[in-house]
Short mmCIF file of N, CA and C in Angstrom, two decimals:
data_model
loop_
_atom_site.label_atom_id
_atom_site.label_comp_id
_atom_site.label_asym_id
_atom_site.label_seq_id
_atom_site.Cartn_x
_atom_site.Cartn_y
_atom_site.Cartn_z
N MET M 1 0.53 79.93 -50.43
CA MET M 1 0.31 78.42 -50.71
C MET M 1 1.76 77.94 -50.31
N ASN M 2 2.78 78.74 -49.48
CA ASN M 2 4.03 78.44 -49.18
C ASN M 2 3.72 77.32 -47.96
N GLU M 3 2.76 78.13 -47.63
CA GLU M 3 2.17 77.54 -45.70
C GLU M 3 1.51 76.60 -46.30
N GLY M 4 0.78 75.90 -47.29
CA GLY M 4 0.27 75.12 -47.11
C GLY M 4 1.24 74.00 -47.67
N ILE M 5 2.17 73.79 -48.40
CA ILE M 5 2.79 73.71 -49.21
C ILE M 5 4.10 72.30 -47.82
N LYS M 6 4.14 73.82 -46.92
CA LYS M 6 5.04 73.55 -46.01
C LYS M 6 4.55 72.64 -45.39
N GLU M 7 3.16 72.47 -45.10
CA GLU M 7 2.47 71.83 -43.94
C GLU M 7 2.44 70.40 -44.80
N LYS M 8 1.72 70.37 -46.44
CA LYS M 8 2.00 69.33 -46.30
C LYS M 8 3.26 68.28 -46.52
N LEU M 9 4.20 68.73 -46.24
CA LEU M 9 5.73 68.21 -46.66
C LEU M 9 6.07 68.15 -44.88
N LYS M 10 5.61 68.98 -44.21
CA LYS M 10 5.38 68.21 -42.43
C LYS M 10 4.78 67.23 -42.94
N THR M 11 3.70 67.08 -43.09
CA THR M 11 2.78 65.44 -42.71
C THR M 11 3.70 64.73 -43.61
N LYS M 12 3.79 64.76 -44.99
CA LYS M 12 4.55 64.11 -45.42
C LYS M 12 5.79 63.48 -44.73
N ILE M 13 6.72 64.27 -44.28
CA ILE M 13 7.84 63.94 -43.57
C ILE M 13 7.53 63.17 -42.33
N ALA M 14 6.05 63.35 -41.52
CA ALA M 14 5.84 62.82 -40.34
C ALA M 14 5.37 61.27 -40.51
N ILE M 15 4.55 61.39 -41.57
CA ILE M 15 3.87 59.83 -41.83
C ILE M 15 4.84 59.10 -42.44
N SER M 16 6.12 59.82 -42.91
CA SER M 16 7.22 59.03 -43.38
C SER M 16 8.14 58.46 -42.35
N GLN M 17 7.95 59.13 -41.11
CA GLN M 17 8.96 59.22 -39.87
C GLN M 17 8.46 57.94 -39.05
N ILE M 18 6.57 57.71 -39.02
CA ILE M 18 5.83 56.83 -38.52
C ILE M 18 6.25 55.68 -38.78
N LYS M 19 6.08 55.52 -40.40
CA LYS M 19 6.53 54.39 -41.15
C LYS M 19 7.82 54.08 -40.98
N ASN M 20 9.02 54.61 -41.14
CA ASN M 20 10.16 54.38 -40.35
C ASN M 20 10.00 53.98 -39.03
N GLU M 21 9.84 54.35 -38.19
CA GLU M 21 9.91 53.88 -36.61
C GLU M 21 9.10 52.38 -36.43
N GLU M 22 8.13 51.96 -37.47
CA GLU M 22 6.68 50.78 -37.46
C GLU M 22 7.92 49.44 -38.29
N VAL M 23 8.83 50.52 -39.13
CA VAL M 23 9.34 49.38 -39.99
C VAL M 23 10.37 48.66 -39.13
N ASN M 24 10.84 50.05 -38.32
CA ASN M 24 11.65 49.35 -37.21
C ASN M 24 11.51 48.67 -36.26
N ALA M 25 10.55 49.08 -35.59
CA ALA M 25 9.81 48.10 -34.47
C ALA M 25 9.51 46.84 -34.79
N ILE M 26 9.34 46.64 -36.33
CA ILE M 26 8.71 45.54 -36.76
C ILE M 26 10.09 44.46 -36.71
N MET M 27 10.86 45.38 -37.39
CA MET M 27 12.49 43.98 -37.96
C MET M 27 12.82 44.20 -36.45
N ASN M 28 13.04 45.06 -35.39
CA ASN M 28 13.26 44.73 -33.87
C ASN M 28 12.48 43.43 -33.41
N LYS M 29 11.13 43.32 -33.65
CA LYS M 29 10.28 42.04 -33.18
C LYS M 29 10.58 41.26 -33.81
N LYS M 30 11.25 40.83 -35.07
CA LYS M 30 11.77 40.02 -35.93
C LYS M 30 13.00 39.62 -35.61
N GLY M 31 13.77 40.37 -35.75
CA GLY M 31 14.85 40.12 -35.15
C GLY M 31 14.98 39.27 -33.17
N LYS M 32 14.45 39.98 -32.68
CA LYS M 32 14.58 39.24 -31.38
C LYS M 32 13.61 37.79 -31.39
N PHE M 33 13.05 37.60 -32.67
CA PHE M 33 12.17 36.52 -32.55
C PHE M 33 12.86 35.49 -33.32
N THR M 34 13.73 35.78 -34.03
CA THR M 34 14.70 35.19 -34.86
C THR M 34 15.75 34.57 -33.94
N PHE M 35 16.13 35.43 -33.35
CA PHE M 35 17.46 35.38 -32.10
C PHE M 35 17.05 34.31 -30.80
N LYS M 36 16.11 34.45 -30.51
CA LYS M 36 15.20 34.14 -29.85
C LYS M 36 15.48 32.40 -30.14
N ASN M 37 15.06 32.08 -31.75
CA ASN M 37 14.59 31.15 -32.38
C ASN M 37 16.07 29.98 -32.23
N ILE M 38 16.71 30.66 -32.33
CA ILE M 38 18.04 30.96 -33.15
C ILE M 38 18.74 30.30 -31.06
N GLU M 39 18.37 30.76 -30.03
CA GLU M 39 19.27 30.49 -29.13
C GLU M 39 18.51 29.01 -28.51
N ILE M 40 17.48 29.20 -28.68
CA ILE M 40 16.69 27.65 -28.63
C ILE M 40 17.20 26.65 -29.51
N ALA M 41 17.40 26.32 -30.53
CA ALA M 41 17.68 25.92 -31.25
C ALA M 41 19.52 25.38 -30.86
N ALA M 42 20.39 26.35 -30.55
CA ALA M 42 21.21 26.30 -29.91
C ALA M 42 21.44 25.17 -28.96
N CYS M 43 20.56 25.43 -27.59
CA CYS M 43 20.91 25.23 -26.36
C CYS M 43 19.87 23.05 -26.73
N VAL M 44 18.64 23.25 -27.48
CA VAL M 44 19.00 21.99 -28.22
C VAL M 44 19.53 21.23 -28.51
N LEU M 45 20.54 21.70 -29.38
CA LEU M 45 21.37 20.80 -30.00
C LEU M 45 22.82 20.24 -28.99
N VAL M 46 22.66 21.50 -28.20
CA VAL M 46 24.02 21.60 -26.79
C VAL M 46 23.39 19.80 -26.18
N SER M 47 22.25 20.04 -25.32
CA SER M 47 21.65 19.04 -24.87
C SER M 47 21.50 17.80 -25.17
N LEU M 48 21.40 17.53 -26.55
CA LEU M 48 21.01 16.20 -27.45
C LEU M 48 22.97 15.57 -28.02
N THR M 49 23.74 16.57 -27.92
CA THR M 49 25.20 16.17 -28.36
C THR M 49 25.38 15.75 -27.02
N GLY M 50 25.29 16.41 -25.50
CA GLY M 50 25.22 15.92 -24.65
C GLY M 50 25.03 14.35 -24.21
N VAL M 51 23.46 14.41 -24.21
CA VAL M 51 22.89 12.98 -24.04
C VAL M 51 23.46 11.73 -24.95
N THR M 52 23.79 12.13 -26.77
CA THR M 52 24.00 11.46 -26.74
C THR M 52 25.75 10.85 -26.75
N PHE M 53 26.64 11.62 -25.96
CA PHE M 53 27.73 11.53 -25.50
C PHE M 53 27.46 10.31 -24.58
N ALA M 54 26.85 10.80 -23.62
CA ALA M 54 26.45 10.19 -22.50
C ALA M 54 26.28 8.64 -23.21
N SER M 55 24.75 8.73 -24.00
CA SER M 55 24.51 7.59 -24.32
C SER M 55 25.69 6.37 -24.67
N SER M 56 26.47 7.10 -25.12
CA SER M 56 27.67 5.80 -25.84
C SER M 56 28.87 5.76 -24.99
N LYS M 57 28.80 6.32 -24.16
CA LYS M 57 29.61 6.00 -22.88
C LYS M 57 29.17 4.58 -22.13
N VAL M 58 27.61 4.94 -21.74
CA VAL M 58 26.79 3.95 -20.98
C VAL M 58 27.00 2.35 -22.06
N ILE M 59 27.07 2.84 -22.77
CA ILE M 59 26.98 1.65 -24.34
C ILE M 59 27.76 1.16 -24.19
N GLU M 60 29.32 1.81 -24.16
CA GLU M 60 30.08 1.30 -24.45
C GLU M 60 30.42 0.49 -23.19
N LYS M 61 30.35 0.82 -22.04
CA LYS M 61 30.57 -0.07 -20.50
C LYS M 61 29.71 -0.78 -20.36
N VAL M 62 28.55 -0.89 -21.05
CA VAL M 62 27.14 -1.29 -20.28
C VAL M 62 27.44 -2.85 -21.85
N TRP M 63 27.46 -2.71 -22.41
CA TRP M 63 27.14 -4.15 -23.86
C TRP M 63 28.96 -3.51 -24.40
N LYS M 64 29.99 -3.64 -23.92
CA LYS M 64 31.38 -3.83 -24.26
C LYS M 64 31.37 -5.20 -25.06
N LYS M 65 32.20 -5.62 -25.42
CA LYS M 65 32.77 -6.98 -25.73
C LYS M 65 33.45 -7.66 -24.77
N PRO M 66 32.85 -9.00 -24.47
CA PRO M 66 33.28 -10.00 -23.67
C PRO M 66 35.14 -10.14 -23.52
N GLU M 67 35.24 -9.88 -22.63
CA GLU M 67 37.26 -10.15 -22.54
C GLU M 67 37.18 -11.85 -21.86
N LYS M 68 38.45 -11.99 -22.61
CA LYS M 68 38.62 -13.88 -22.60
C LYS M 68 39.22 -13.78 -20.74
N VAL M 69 38.51 -14.68 -19.99
CA VAL M 69 38.91 -14.78 -18.79
C VAL M 69 40.23 -15.63 -18.80
N GLN M 70 41.50 -15.02 -18.14
CA GLN M 70 42.02 -16.27 -17.66
C GLN M 70 42.37 -17.10 -16.04
N ILE M 71 42.08 -18.55 -16.07
CA ILE M 71 41.90 -18.87 -15.09
C ILE M 71 43.58 -19.38 -14.21
N ALA M 72 43.59 -18.77 -13.13
CA ALA M 72 44.91 -19.13 -12.55
C ALA M 72 45.76 -20.42 -12.84
N SER M 73 45.33 -21.39 -13.37
CA SER M 73 45.93 -22.22 -13.54
C SER M 73 45.65 -22.68 -15.53
N ASN M 74 46.71 -22.66 -16.25
CA ASN M 74 46.56 -22.07 -17.71
C ASN M 74 45.75 -22.91 -18.43
N ASN M 75 45.44 -24.29 -17.92
CA ASN M 75 44.95 -25.53 -18.64
C ASN M 75 44.50 -26.22 -17.67
N ILE M 76 42.76 -26.14 -17.52
CA ILE M 76 42.40 -26.62 -16.38
C ILE M 76 41.60 -28.59 -16.88
N GLU M 77 41.98 -28.28 -18.22
CA GLU M 77 42.14 -29.90 -18.56
C GLU M 77 43.57 -30.34 -18.24
N ASP M 78 44.28 -30.27 -17.28
CA ASP M 78 45.29 -30.62 -17.16
C ASP M 78 44.84 -31.23 -15.53
N MET M 79 44.27 -30.17 -15.17
CA MET M 79 43.91 -30.15 -13.46
C MET M 79 43.19 -31.05 -13.32
N ILE M 80 42.39 -31.47 -14.38
CA ILE M 80 40.71 -32.78 -13.67
C ILE M 80 41.47 -34.05 -15.12
N LYS M 81 42.75 -34.32 -15.47
CA LYS M 81 42.88 -34.97 -16.37
C LYS M 81 43.52 -36.50 -15.46
N ILE M 82 42.70 -37.70 -15.27
CA ILE M 82 43.00 -38.89 -15.00
C ILE M 82 44.73 -39.09 -15.62
N THR M 83 45.52 -39.32 -13.82
CA THR M 83 46.66 -39.63 -14.06
C THR M 83 46.91 -41.02 -13.24
N GLU M 84 48.24 -41.35 -13.82
CA GLU M 84 48.81 -42.66 -13.29
C GLU M 84 48.59 -42.55 -11.99
N GLU M 85 49.15 -41.58 -11.76
CA GLU M 85 49.30 -41.67 -9.96
C GLU M 85 47.89 -41.54 -9.28
N SER M 86 46.53 -40.65 -9.78
CA SER M 86 45.26 -40.89 -9.58
C SER M 86 45.18 -42.25 -9.61
N LYS M 87 45.12 -42.57 -10.96
CA LYS M 87 44.72 -44.32 -11.01
C LYS M 87 44.97 -45.19 -9.33
N LYS M 88 46.46 -45.28 -8.80
CA LYS M 88 46.97 -45.58 -8.04
C LYS M 88 45.85 -45.71 -6.64
N GLU M 89 45.77 -44.24 -6.20
CA GLU M 89 45.00 -43.86 -5.29
C GLU M 89 43.06 -44.16 -5.03
N ASN M 90 43.06 -44.74 -6.65
CA ASN M 90 41.72 -45.10 -6.51
C ASN M 90 41.55 -46.45 -6.63
N ILE M 91 40.09 -46.94 -7.18
CA ILE M 91 40.05 -48.14 -7.15
C ILE M 91 39.46 -47.95 -8.79
N THR M 92 39.22 -49.27 -9.21
CA THR M 92 39.61 -49.68 -10.59
C THR M 92 38.33 -49.55 -11.10
N GLU M 93 38.19 -49.29 -12.57
CA GLU M 93 36.57 -48.81 -13.22
C GLU M 93 36.39 -49.62 -13.21
N GLU M 94 36.76 -51.01 -13.28
CA GLU M 94 35.90 -52.49 -12.96
C GLU M 94 34.64 -52.67 -11.81
N ARG M 95 35.91 -52.34 -10.67
CA ARG M 95 35.40 -52.18 -9.46
C ARG M 95 34.10 -51.11 -8.90
N ALA M 96 34.25 -50.21 -9.71
CA ALA M 96 33.15 -49.03 -9.62
C ALA M 96 32.10 -49.11 -10.48
N LYS M 97 32.41 -50.26 -11.37
CA LYS M 97 31.09 -50.59 -12.50
C LYS M 97 30.34 -51.36 -11.49
N GLU M 98 31.13 -53.30 -11.11
CA GLU M 98 30.02 -53.57 -10.11
C GLU M 98 30.07 -53.15 -8.85
N ILE M 99 29.83 -52.68 -8.83
CA ILE M 99 29.22 -51.44 -7.37
C ILE M 99 28.23 -50.48 -7.64
N ALA M 100 28.25 -49.93 -9.01
CA ALA M 100 26.85 -49.58 -9.53
C ALA M 100 26.07 -50.25 -10.10
N VAL M 101 26.92 -51.60 -10.73
CA VAL M 101 25.43 -52.06 -10.61
C VAL M 101 24.78 -52.79 -9.63
N GLN M 102 25.68 -52.92 -8.50
CA GLN M 102 25.02 -53.40 -7.34
C GLN M 102 23.95 -52.37 -6.91
N LYS M 103 24.23 -51.65 -6.62
CA LYS M 103 23.80 -50.67 -6.15
C LYS M 103 21.97 -50.35 -7.39
N LEU M 104 22.90 -50.81 -8.51
CA LEU M 104 21.08 -50.19 -8.99
C LEU M 104 20.38 -51.57 -9.01
N ASP M 105 20.88 -52.87 -8.85
CA ASP M 105 19.58 -54.09 -8.50
C ASP M 105 19.28 -53.89 -7.41
N GLN M 106 19.58 -53.05 -6.22
CA GLN M 106 19.39 -53.09 -5.13
C GLN M 106 18.17 -52.16 -4.62
N LEU M 107 18.15 -51.22 -5.97
CA LEU M 107 17.52 -50.15 -6.05
C LEU M 107 15.90 -50.56 -7.04
N GLY M 108 16.07 -51.81 -7.54
CA GLY M 108 14.82 -52.09 -8.54
C GLY M 108 15.54 -51.75 -10.07
N LEU M 109 16.53 -51.26 -10.21
CA LEU M 109 16.72 -50.30 -11.78
C LEU M 109 17.15 -51.51 -12.40
N ASN M 110 17.27 -50.82 -14.19
CA ASN M 110 17.71 -51.94 -15.09
C ASN M 110 19.47 -51.25 -14.74
N SER M 111 20.16 -52.24 -14.71
CA SER M 111 21.94 -52.26 -14.85
C SER M 111 22.51 -52.41 -15.20
N GLU M 112 21.64 -52.20 -16.94
CA GLU M 112 22.62 -52.35 -18.04
C GLU M 112 23.65 -51.18 -18.38
N ILE M 113 24.46 -51.14 -18.23
CA ILE M 113 24.93 -50.08 -18.20
C ILE M 113 25.69 -49.41 -20.06
N ILE M 114 25.38 -48.55 -20.39
CA ILE M 114 25.81 -48.12 -21.36
C ILE M 114 26.74 -47.19 -21.81
N GLY M 115 27.67 -45.93 -21.16
CA GLY M 115 28.00 -45.36 -21.13
C GLY M 115 29.29 -45.20 -19.63
N THR M 116 30.00 -44.42 -19.89
CA THR M 116 30.86 -43.83 -18.80
C THR M 116 30.67 -42.51 -19.50
N ASN M 117 31.30 -41.62 -18.07
CA ASN M 117 32.30 -40.47 -18.26
C ASN M 117 32.80 -40.32 -16.86
N HIS M 118 34.25 -40.67 -16.74
CA HIS M 118 34.90 -40.43 -15.02
C HIS M 118 35.66 -39.36 -15.71
N TYR M 119 35.81 -38.27 -14.00
CA TYR M 119 36.64 -37.11 -13.97
C TYR M 119 37.61 -37.04 -12.36
N LYS M 120 38.07 -36.36 -12.56
CA LYS M 120 38.93 -36.06 -11.57
C LYS M 120 39.15 -34.94 -10.95
N GLU M 121 38.58 -34.69 -9.63
CA GLU M 121 37.96 -33.69 -9.15
C GLU M 121 39.06 -32.90 -9.52
N ILE M 122 39.29 -31.53 -9.49
CA ILE M 122 40.33 -30.39 -9.47
C ILE M 122 40.85 -30.41 -8.30
N ASP M 123 42.00 -30.20 -7.74
CA ASP M 123 43.85 -30.40 -7.30
C ASP M 123 42.78 -31.40 -5.71
N SER M 124 42.30 -32.57 -6.64
CA SER M 124 42.81 -33.72 -5.96
C SER M 124 42.83 -35.04 -6.82
N ASP M 125 43.28 -36.02 -5.79
CA ASP M 125 43.51 -37.49 -6.84
C ASP M 125 42.66 -38.28 -6.90
N LYS M 126 41.39 -37.44 -6.22
CA LYS M 126 39.47 -38.68 -6.37
C LYS M 126 38.97 -38.99 -7.22
N ILE M 127 39.13 -39.88 -8.53
CA ILE M 127 38.15 -40.15 -9.56
C ILE M 127 36.82 -39.99 -8.80
N ILE M 128 36.26 -38.99 -9.65
CA ILE M 128 34.33 -39.82 -9.85
C ILE M 128 34.24 -40.60 -10.91
N PHE M 129 33.57 -42.05 -10.59
CA PHE M 129 32.88 -42.55 -11.90
C PHE M 129 31.83 -42.92 -12.16
N ARG M 130 31.51 -41.84 -13.00
CA ARG M 130 29.92 -41.84 -13.65
C ARG M 130 29.59 -42.80 -14.70
N PHE M 131 28.87 -43.38 -14.71
CA PHE M 131 28.03 -44.46 -15.38
C PHE M 131 26.31 -44.48 -15.75
N ASP M 132 25.97 -44.46 -17.27
CA ASP M 132 24.81 -43.95 -17.77
C ASP M 132 24.88 -45.49 -18.54
N THR M 133 22.70 -45.67 -17.38
CA THR M 133 22.06 -46.74 -17.74
C THR M 133 21.30 -46.91 -19.29
N LYS M 134 20.71 -47.54 -19.46
CA LYS M 134 19.67 -47.90 -20.51
C LYS M 134 18.65 -46.74 -20.44
N ASP M 135 17.82 -47.35 -19.54
CA ASP M 135 16.79 -46.60 -18.74
C ASP M 135 17.17 -44.98 -18.14
N ASN M 136 18.47 -44.75 -18.97
CA ASN M 136 18.45 -42.80 -18.61
C ASN M 136 18.97 -42.80 -17.71
N TYR M 137 19.52 -42.98 -16.25
CA TYR M 137 20.06 -43.32 -15.03
C TYR M 137 21.25 -42.65 -15.08
N GLU M 138 21.93 -42.03 -14.27
CA GLU M 138 22.98 -41.92 -14.25
C GLU M 138 23.43 -42.26 -12.95
N ILE M 139 24.83 -42.92 -12.49
CA ILE M 139 25.18 -43.31 -11.24
C ILE M 139 26.61 -43.09 -10.40
N SER M 140 27.33 -42.59 -9.89
CA SER M 140 28.13 -41.91 -9.34
C SER M 140 28.97 -42.72 -8.51
N ILE M 141 30.19 -43.20 -8.59
CA ILE M 141 31.04 -43.78 -7.53
C ILE M 141 31.82 -42.89 -7.25
N ASP M 142 32.36 -43.03 -6.08
CA ASP M 142 33.79 -42.06 -5.13
C ASP M 142 34.91 -43.35 -5.38
N GLY M 143 35.78 -42.58 -5.92
CA GLY M 143 36.56 -43.55 -6.83
C GLY M 143 37.95 -43.96 -5.31
N LYS M 144 37.76 -42.97 -4.31
CA LYS M 144 38.94 -43.36 -2.86
C LYS M 144 38.20 -43.94 -2.43
N THR M 145 37.10 -43.93 -2.06
CA THR M 145 36.32 -44.95 -0.88
C THR M 145 35.08 -45.92 -1.63
N GLY M 146 34.82 -46.09 -2.69
CA GLY M 146 34.22 -47.11 -3.46
C GLY M 146 32.68 -46.55 -2.97
N ASN M 147 32.81 -45.91 -2.31
CA ASN M 147 31.46 -45.81 -2.14
C ASN M 147 30.26 -45.07 -3.08
N PHE M 148 29.07 -45.70 -2.98
CA PHE M 148 28.17 -44.70 -4.05
C PHE M 148 27.61 -43.19 -3.64
N SER M 149 28.07 -42.99 -4.76
CA SER M 149 27.61 -41.43 -4.63
C SER M 149 26.34 -40.50 -4.72
N THR M 150 25.83 -40.80 -5.57
CA THR M 150 24.92 -40.24 -6.69
C THR M 150 24.12 -41.38 -7.41
N ILE M 151 22.84 -40.92 -8.04
CA ILE M 151 22.10 -41.41 -8.54
C ILE M 151 21.14 -40.32 -9.39
N LEU M 152 21.38 -39.90 -10.00
CA LEU M 152 20.12 -39.40 -11.35
C LEU M 152 19.10 -39.50 -12.40
N ASN M 153 17.81 -39.32 -12.26
CA ASN M 153 16.75 -39.99 -12.97
C ASN M 153 17.08 -38.69 -14.59
N ASN M 154 17.69 -38.92 -15.10
CA ASN M 154 17.34 -38.18 -15.98
C ASN M 154 16.64 -37.95 -16.96
N ASN M 155 15.58 -38.83 -17.37
CA ASN M 155 14.64 -38.87 -17.81
C ASN M 155 13.82 -37.43 -18.05
N LYS M 156 13.33 -37.20 -19.38
CA LYS M 156 12.74 -35.82 -19.56
C LYS M 156 11.11 -36.19 -19.40
N ASN M 157 10.57 -37.71 -20.03
CA ASN M 157 9.76 -37.83 -19.81
C ASN M 157 8.44 -38.57 -18.76
N VAL M 158 9.15 -38.02 -17.41
CA VAL M 158 8.93 -38.79 -16.31
C VAL M 158 7.19 -37.92 -16.17
N GLU M 159 6.14 -38.70 -15.90
CA GLU M 159 5.05 -38.07 -15.47
C GLU M 159 5.08 -38.65 -13.87
N ASP M 160 4.73 -36.87 -13.10
CA ASP M 160 4.58 -36.86 -11.77
C ASP M 160 2.89 -36.52 -11.31
N THR M 161 2.32 -38.06 -11.15
CA THR M 161 1.54 -37.79 -11.24
C THR M 161 0.85 -38.13 -9.68
N ASN M 162 1.94 -37.63 -8.78
CA ASN M 162 1.53 -37.66 -7.06
C ASN M 162 2.24 -36.29 -7.06
N LYS M 163 2.40 -35.45 -7.21
CA LYS M 163 3.16 -34.15 -6.65
C LYS M 163 3.06 -34.19 -5.01
N TYR M 164 2.05 -34.22 -4.30
CA TYR M 164 1.98 -34.61 -2.77
C TYR M 164 1.83 -35.58 -2.42
N ILE M 165 2.92 -35.93 -1.04
CA ILE M 165 2.62 -36.94 -0.37
C ILE M 165 2.41 -36.43 1.21
N THR M 166 1.92 -37.43 2.12
CA THR M 166 2.37 -37.32 3.10
C THR M 166 3.24 -37.15 4.29
N LYS M 167 3.55 -36.51 5.21
CA LYS M 167 4.77 -36.68 5.67
C LYS M 167 4.77 -38.56 6.06
N GLU M 168 4.04 -38.90 6.64
CA GLU M 168 4.24 -40.16 7.05
C GLU M 168 4.88 -41.27 5.20
N GLN M 169 3.99 -40.35 4.57
CA GLN M 169 4.53 -41.77 3.04
C GLN M 169 5.94 -41.11 2.86
N ALA M 170 6.34 -40.17 2.85
CA ALA M 170 7.48 -39.25 2.84
C ALA M 170 8.90 -39.72 3.59
N ILE M 171 8.32 -40.12 4.93
CA ILE M 171 9.08 -41.11 6.34
C ILE M 171 9.47 -42.55 5.65
N GLU M 172 8.18 -43.00 4.99
CA GLU M 172 7.94 -44.56 4.66
C GLU M 172 9.02 -44.58 3.39
N VAL M 173 8.92 -43.60 2.28
CA VAL M 173 9.84 -43.75 0.86
C VAL M 173 11.34 -43.68 1.17
N ALA M 174 11.76 -42.94 2.42
CA ALA M 174 12.73 -41.59 3.09
C ALA M 174 13.44 -43.36 3.45
N ASN M 175 12.84 -44.51 4.22
CA ASN M 175 13.26 -45.62 5.34
C ASN M 175 13.80 -46.63 4.30
N LYS M 176 12.98 -46.79 3.13
CA LYS M 176 12.96 -47.99 2.48
C LYS M 176 14.59 -47.75 1.35
N TYR M 177 14.89 -46.27 1.12
CA TYR M 177 16.09 -46.21 0.05
C TYR M 177 16.74 -46.30 0.86
N TYR M 178 16.52 -45.64 2.40
CA TYR M 178 17.45 -45.87 2.95
C TYR M 178 18.36 -47.08 3.35
N LYS M 179 17.33 -48.04 3.49
CA LYS M 179 17.61 -49.19 3.98
C LYS M 179 18.54 -50.19 2.34
N LEU M 180 17.67 -49.91 1.21
CA LEU M 180 18.06 -50.37 -0.01
C LEU M 180 19.48 -49.83 -0.26
N LEU M 181 19.90 -48.69 -0.12
CA LEU M 181 20.69 -48.34 -0.16
C LEU M 181 22.71 -48.67 0.75
N GLY M 182 22.05 -49.44 1.90
CA GLY M 182 23.02 -49.90 3.05
C GLY M 182 23.24 -48.77 4.01
N TYR M 183 22.58 -47.69 4.41
CA TYR M 183 22.87 -47.24 4.97
C TYR M 183 22.56 -47.22 6.58
N LYS M 184 23.92 -47.06 7.22
CA LYS M 184 23.34 -47.05 8.70
C LYS M 184 23.40 -46.40 9.46
N GLU M 185 22.87 -46.49 10.64
CA GLU M 185 22.41 -45.48 11.89
C GLU M 185 24.08 -45.10 12.80
N ARG M 186 24.07 -44.27 13.37
CA ARG M 186 25.16 -44.21 14.13
C ARG M 186 24.92 -43.86 15.39
#
């Protein structure tokens, strides 16, 4: 009987050692699995931190608050302000208005002037006289030479029914206005 007990005891010890080995193997697997998951989470966290930092720098550089830019001359209004000196070197407003009315009449446009907006060119004494008409045209006269400068049609509701014209028609219209505006061939 002693032998039988020894055998049973040896079998119990062997079974218990196998159980311990299995438990250790399972624990090792769990530990490795947990460690691997912690490593992955740490890598993801570090990557996201880097991306967040980089994006904040990009946003800071691209979408930064605009800075006020100073022009070399402290006050641009002083540069374009019409002075008494510039008035002496240019024609009068009345003379410029007469020229504007004359050009508008030549073109067959309503010459009733309802507003003015004159300005001096930057770094020059030349005044540009700009007049607005009742029919929403804008005509400019060069103050130094007294010559007609530009005419603009500011009508927003103009329908363009004739978008395309022939070359001959374009030349005919150009010659008409060339003569109406008093240009001479050189």
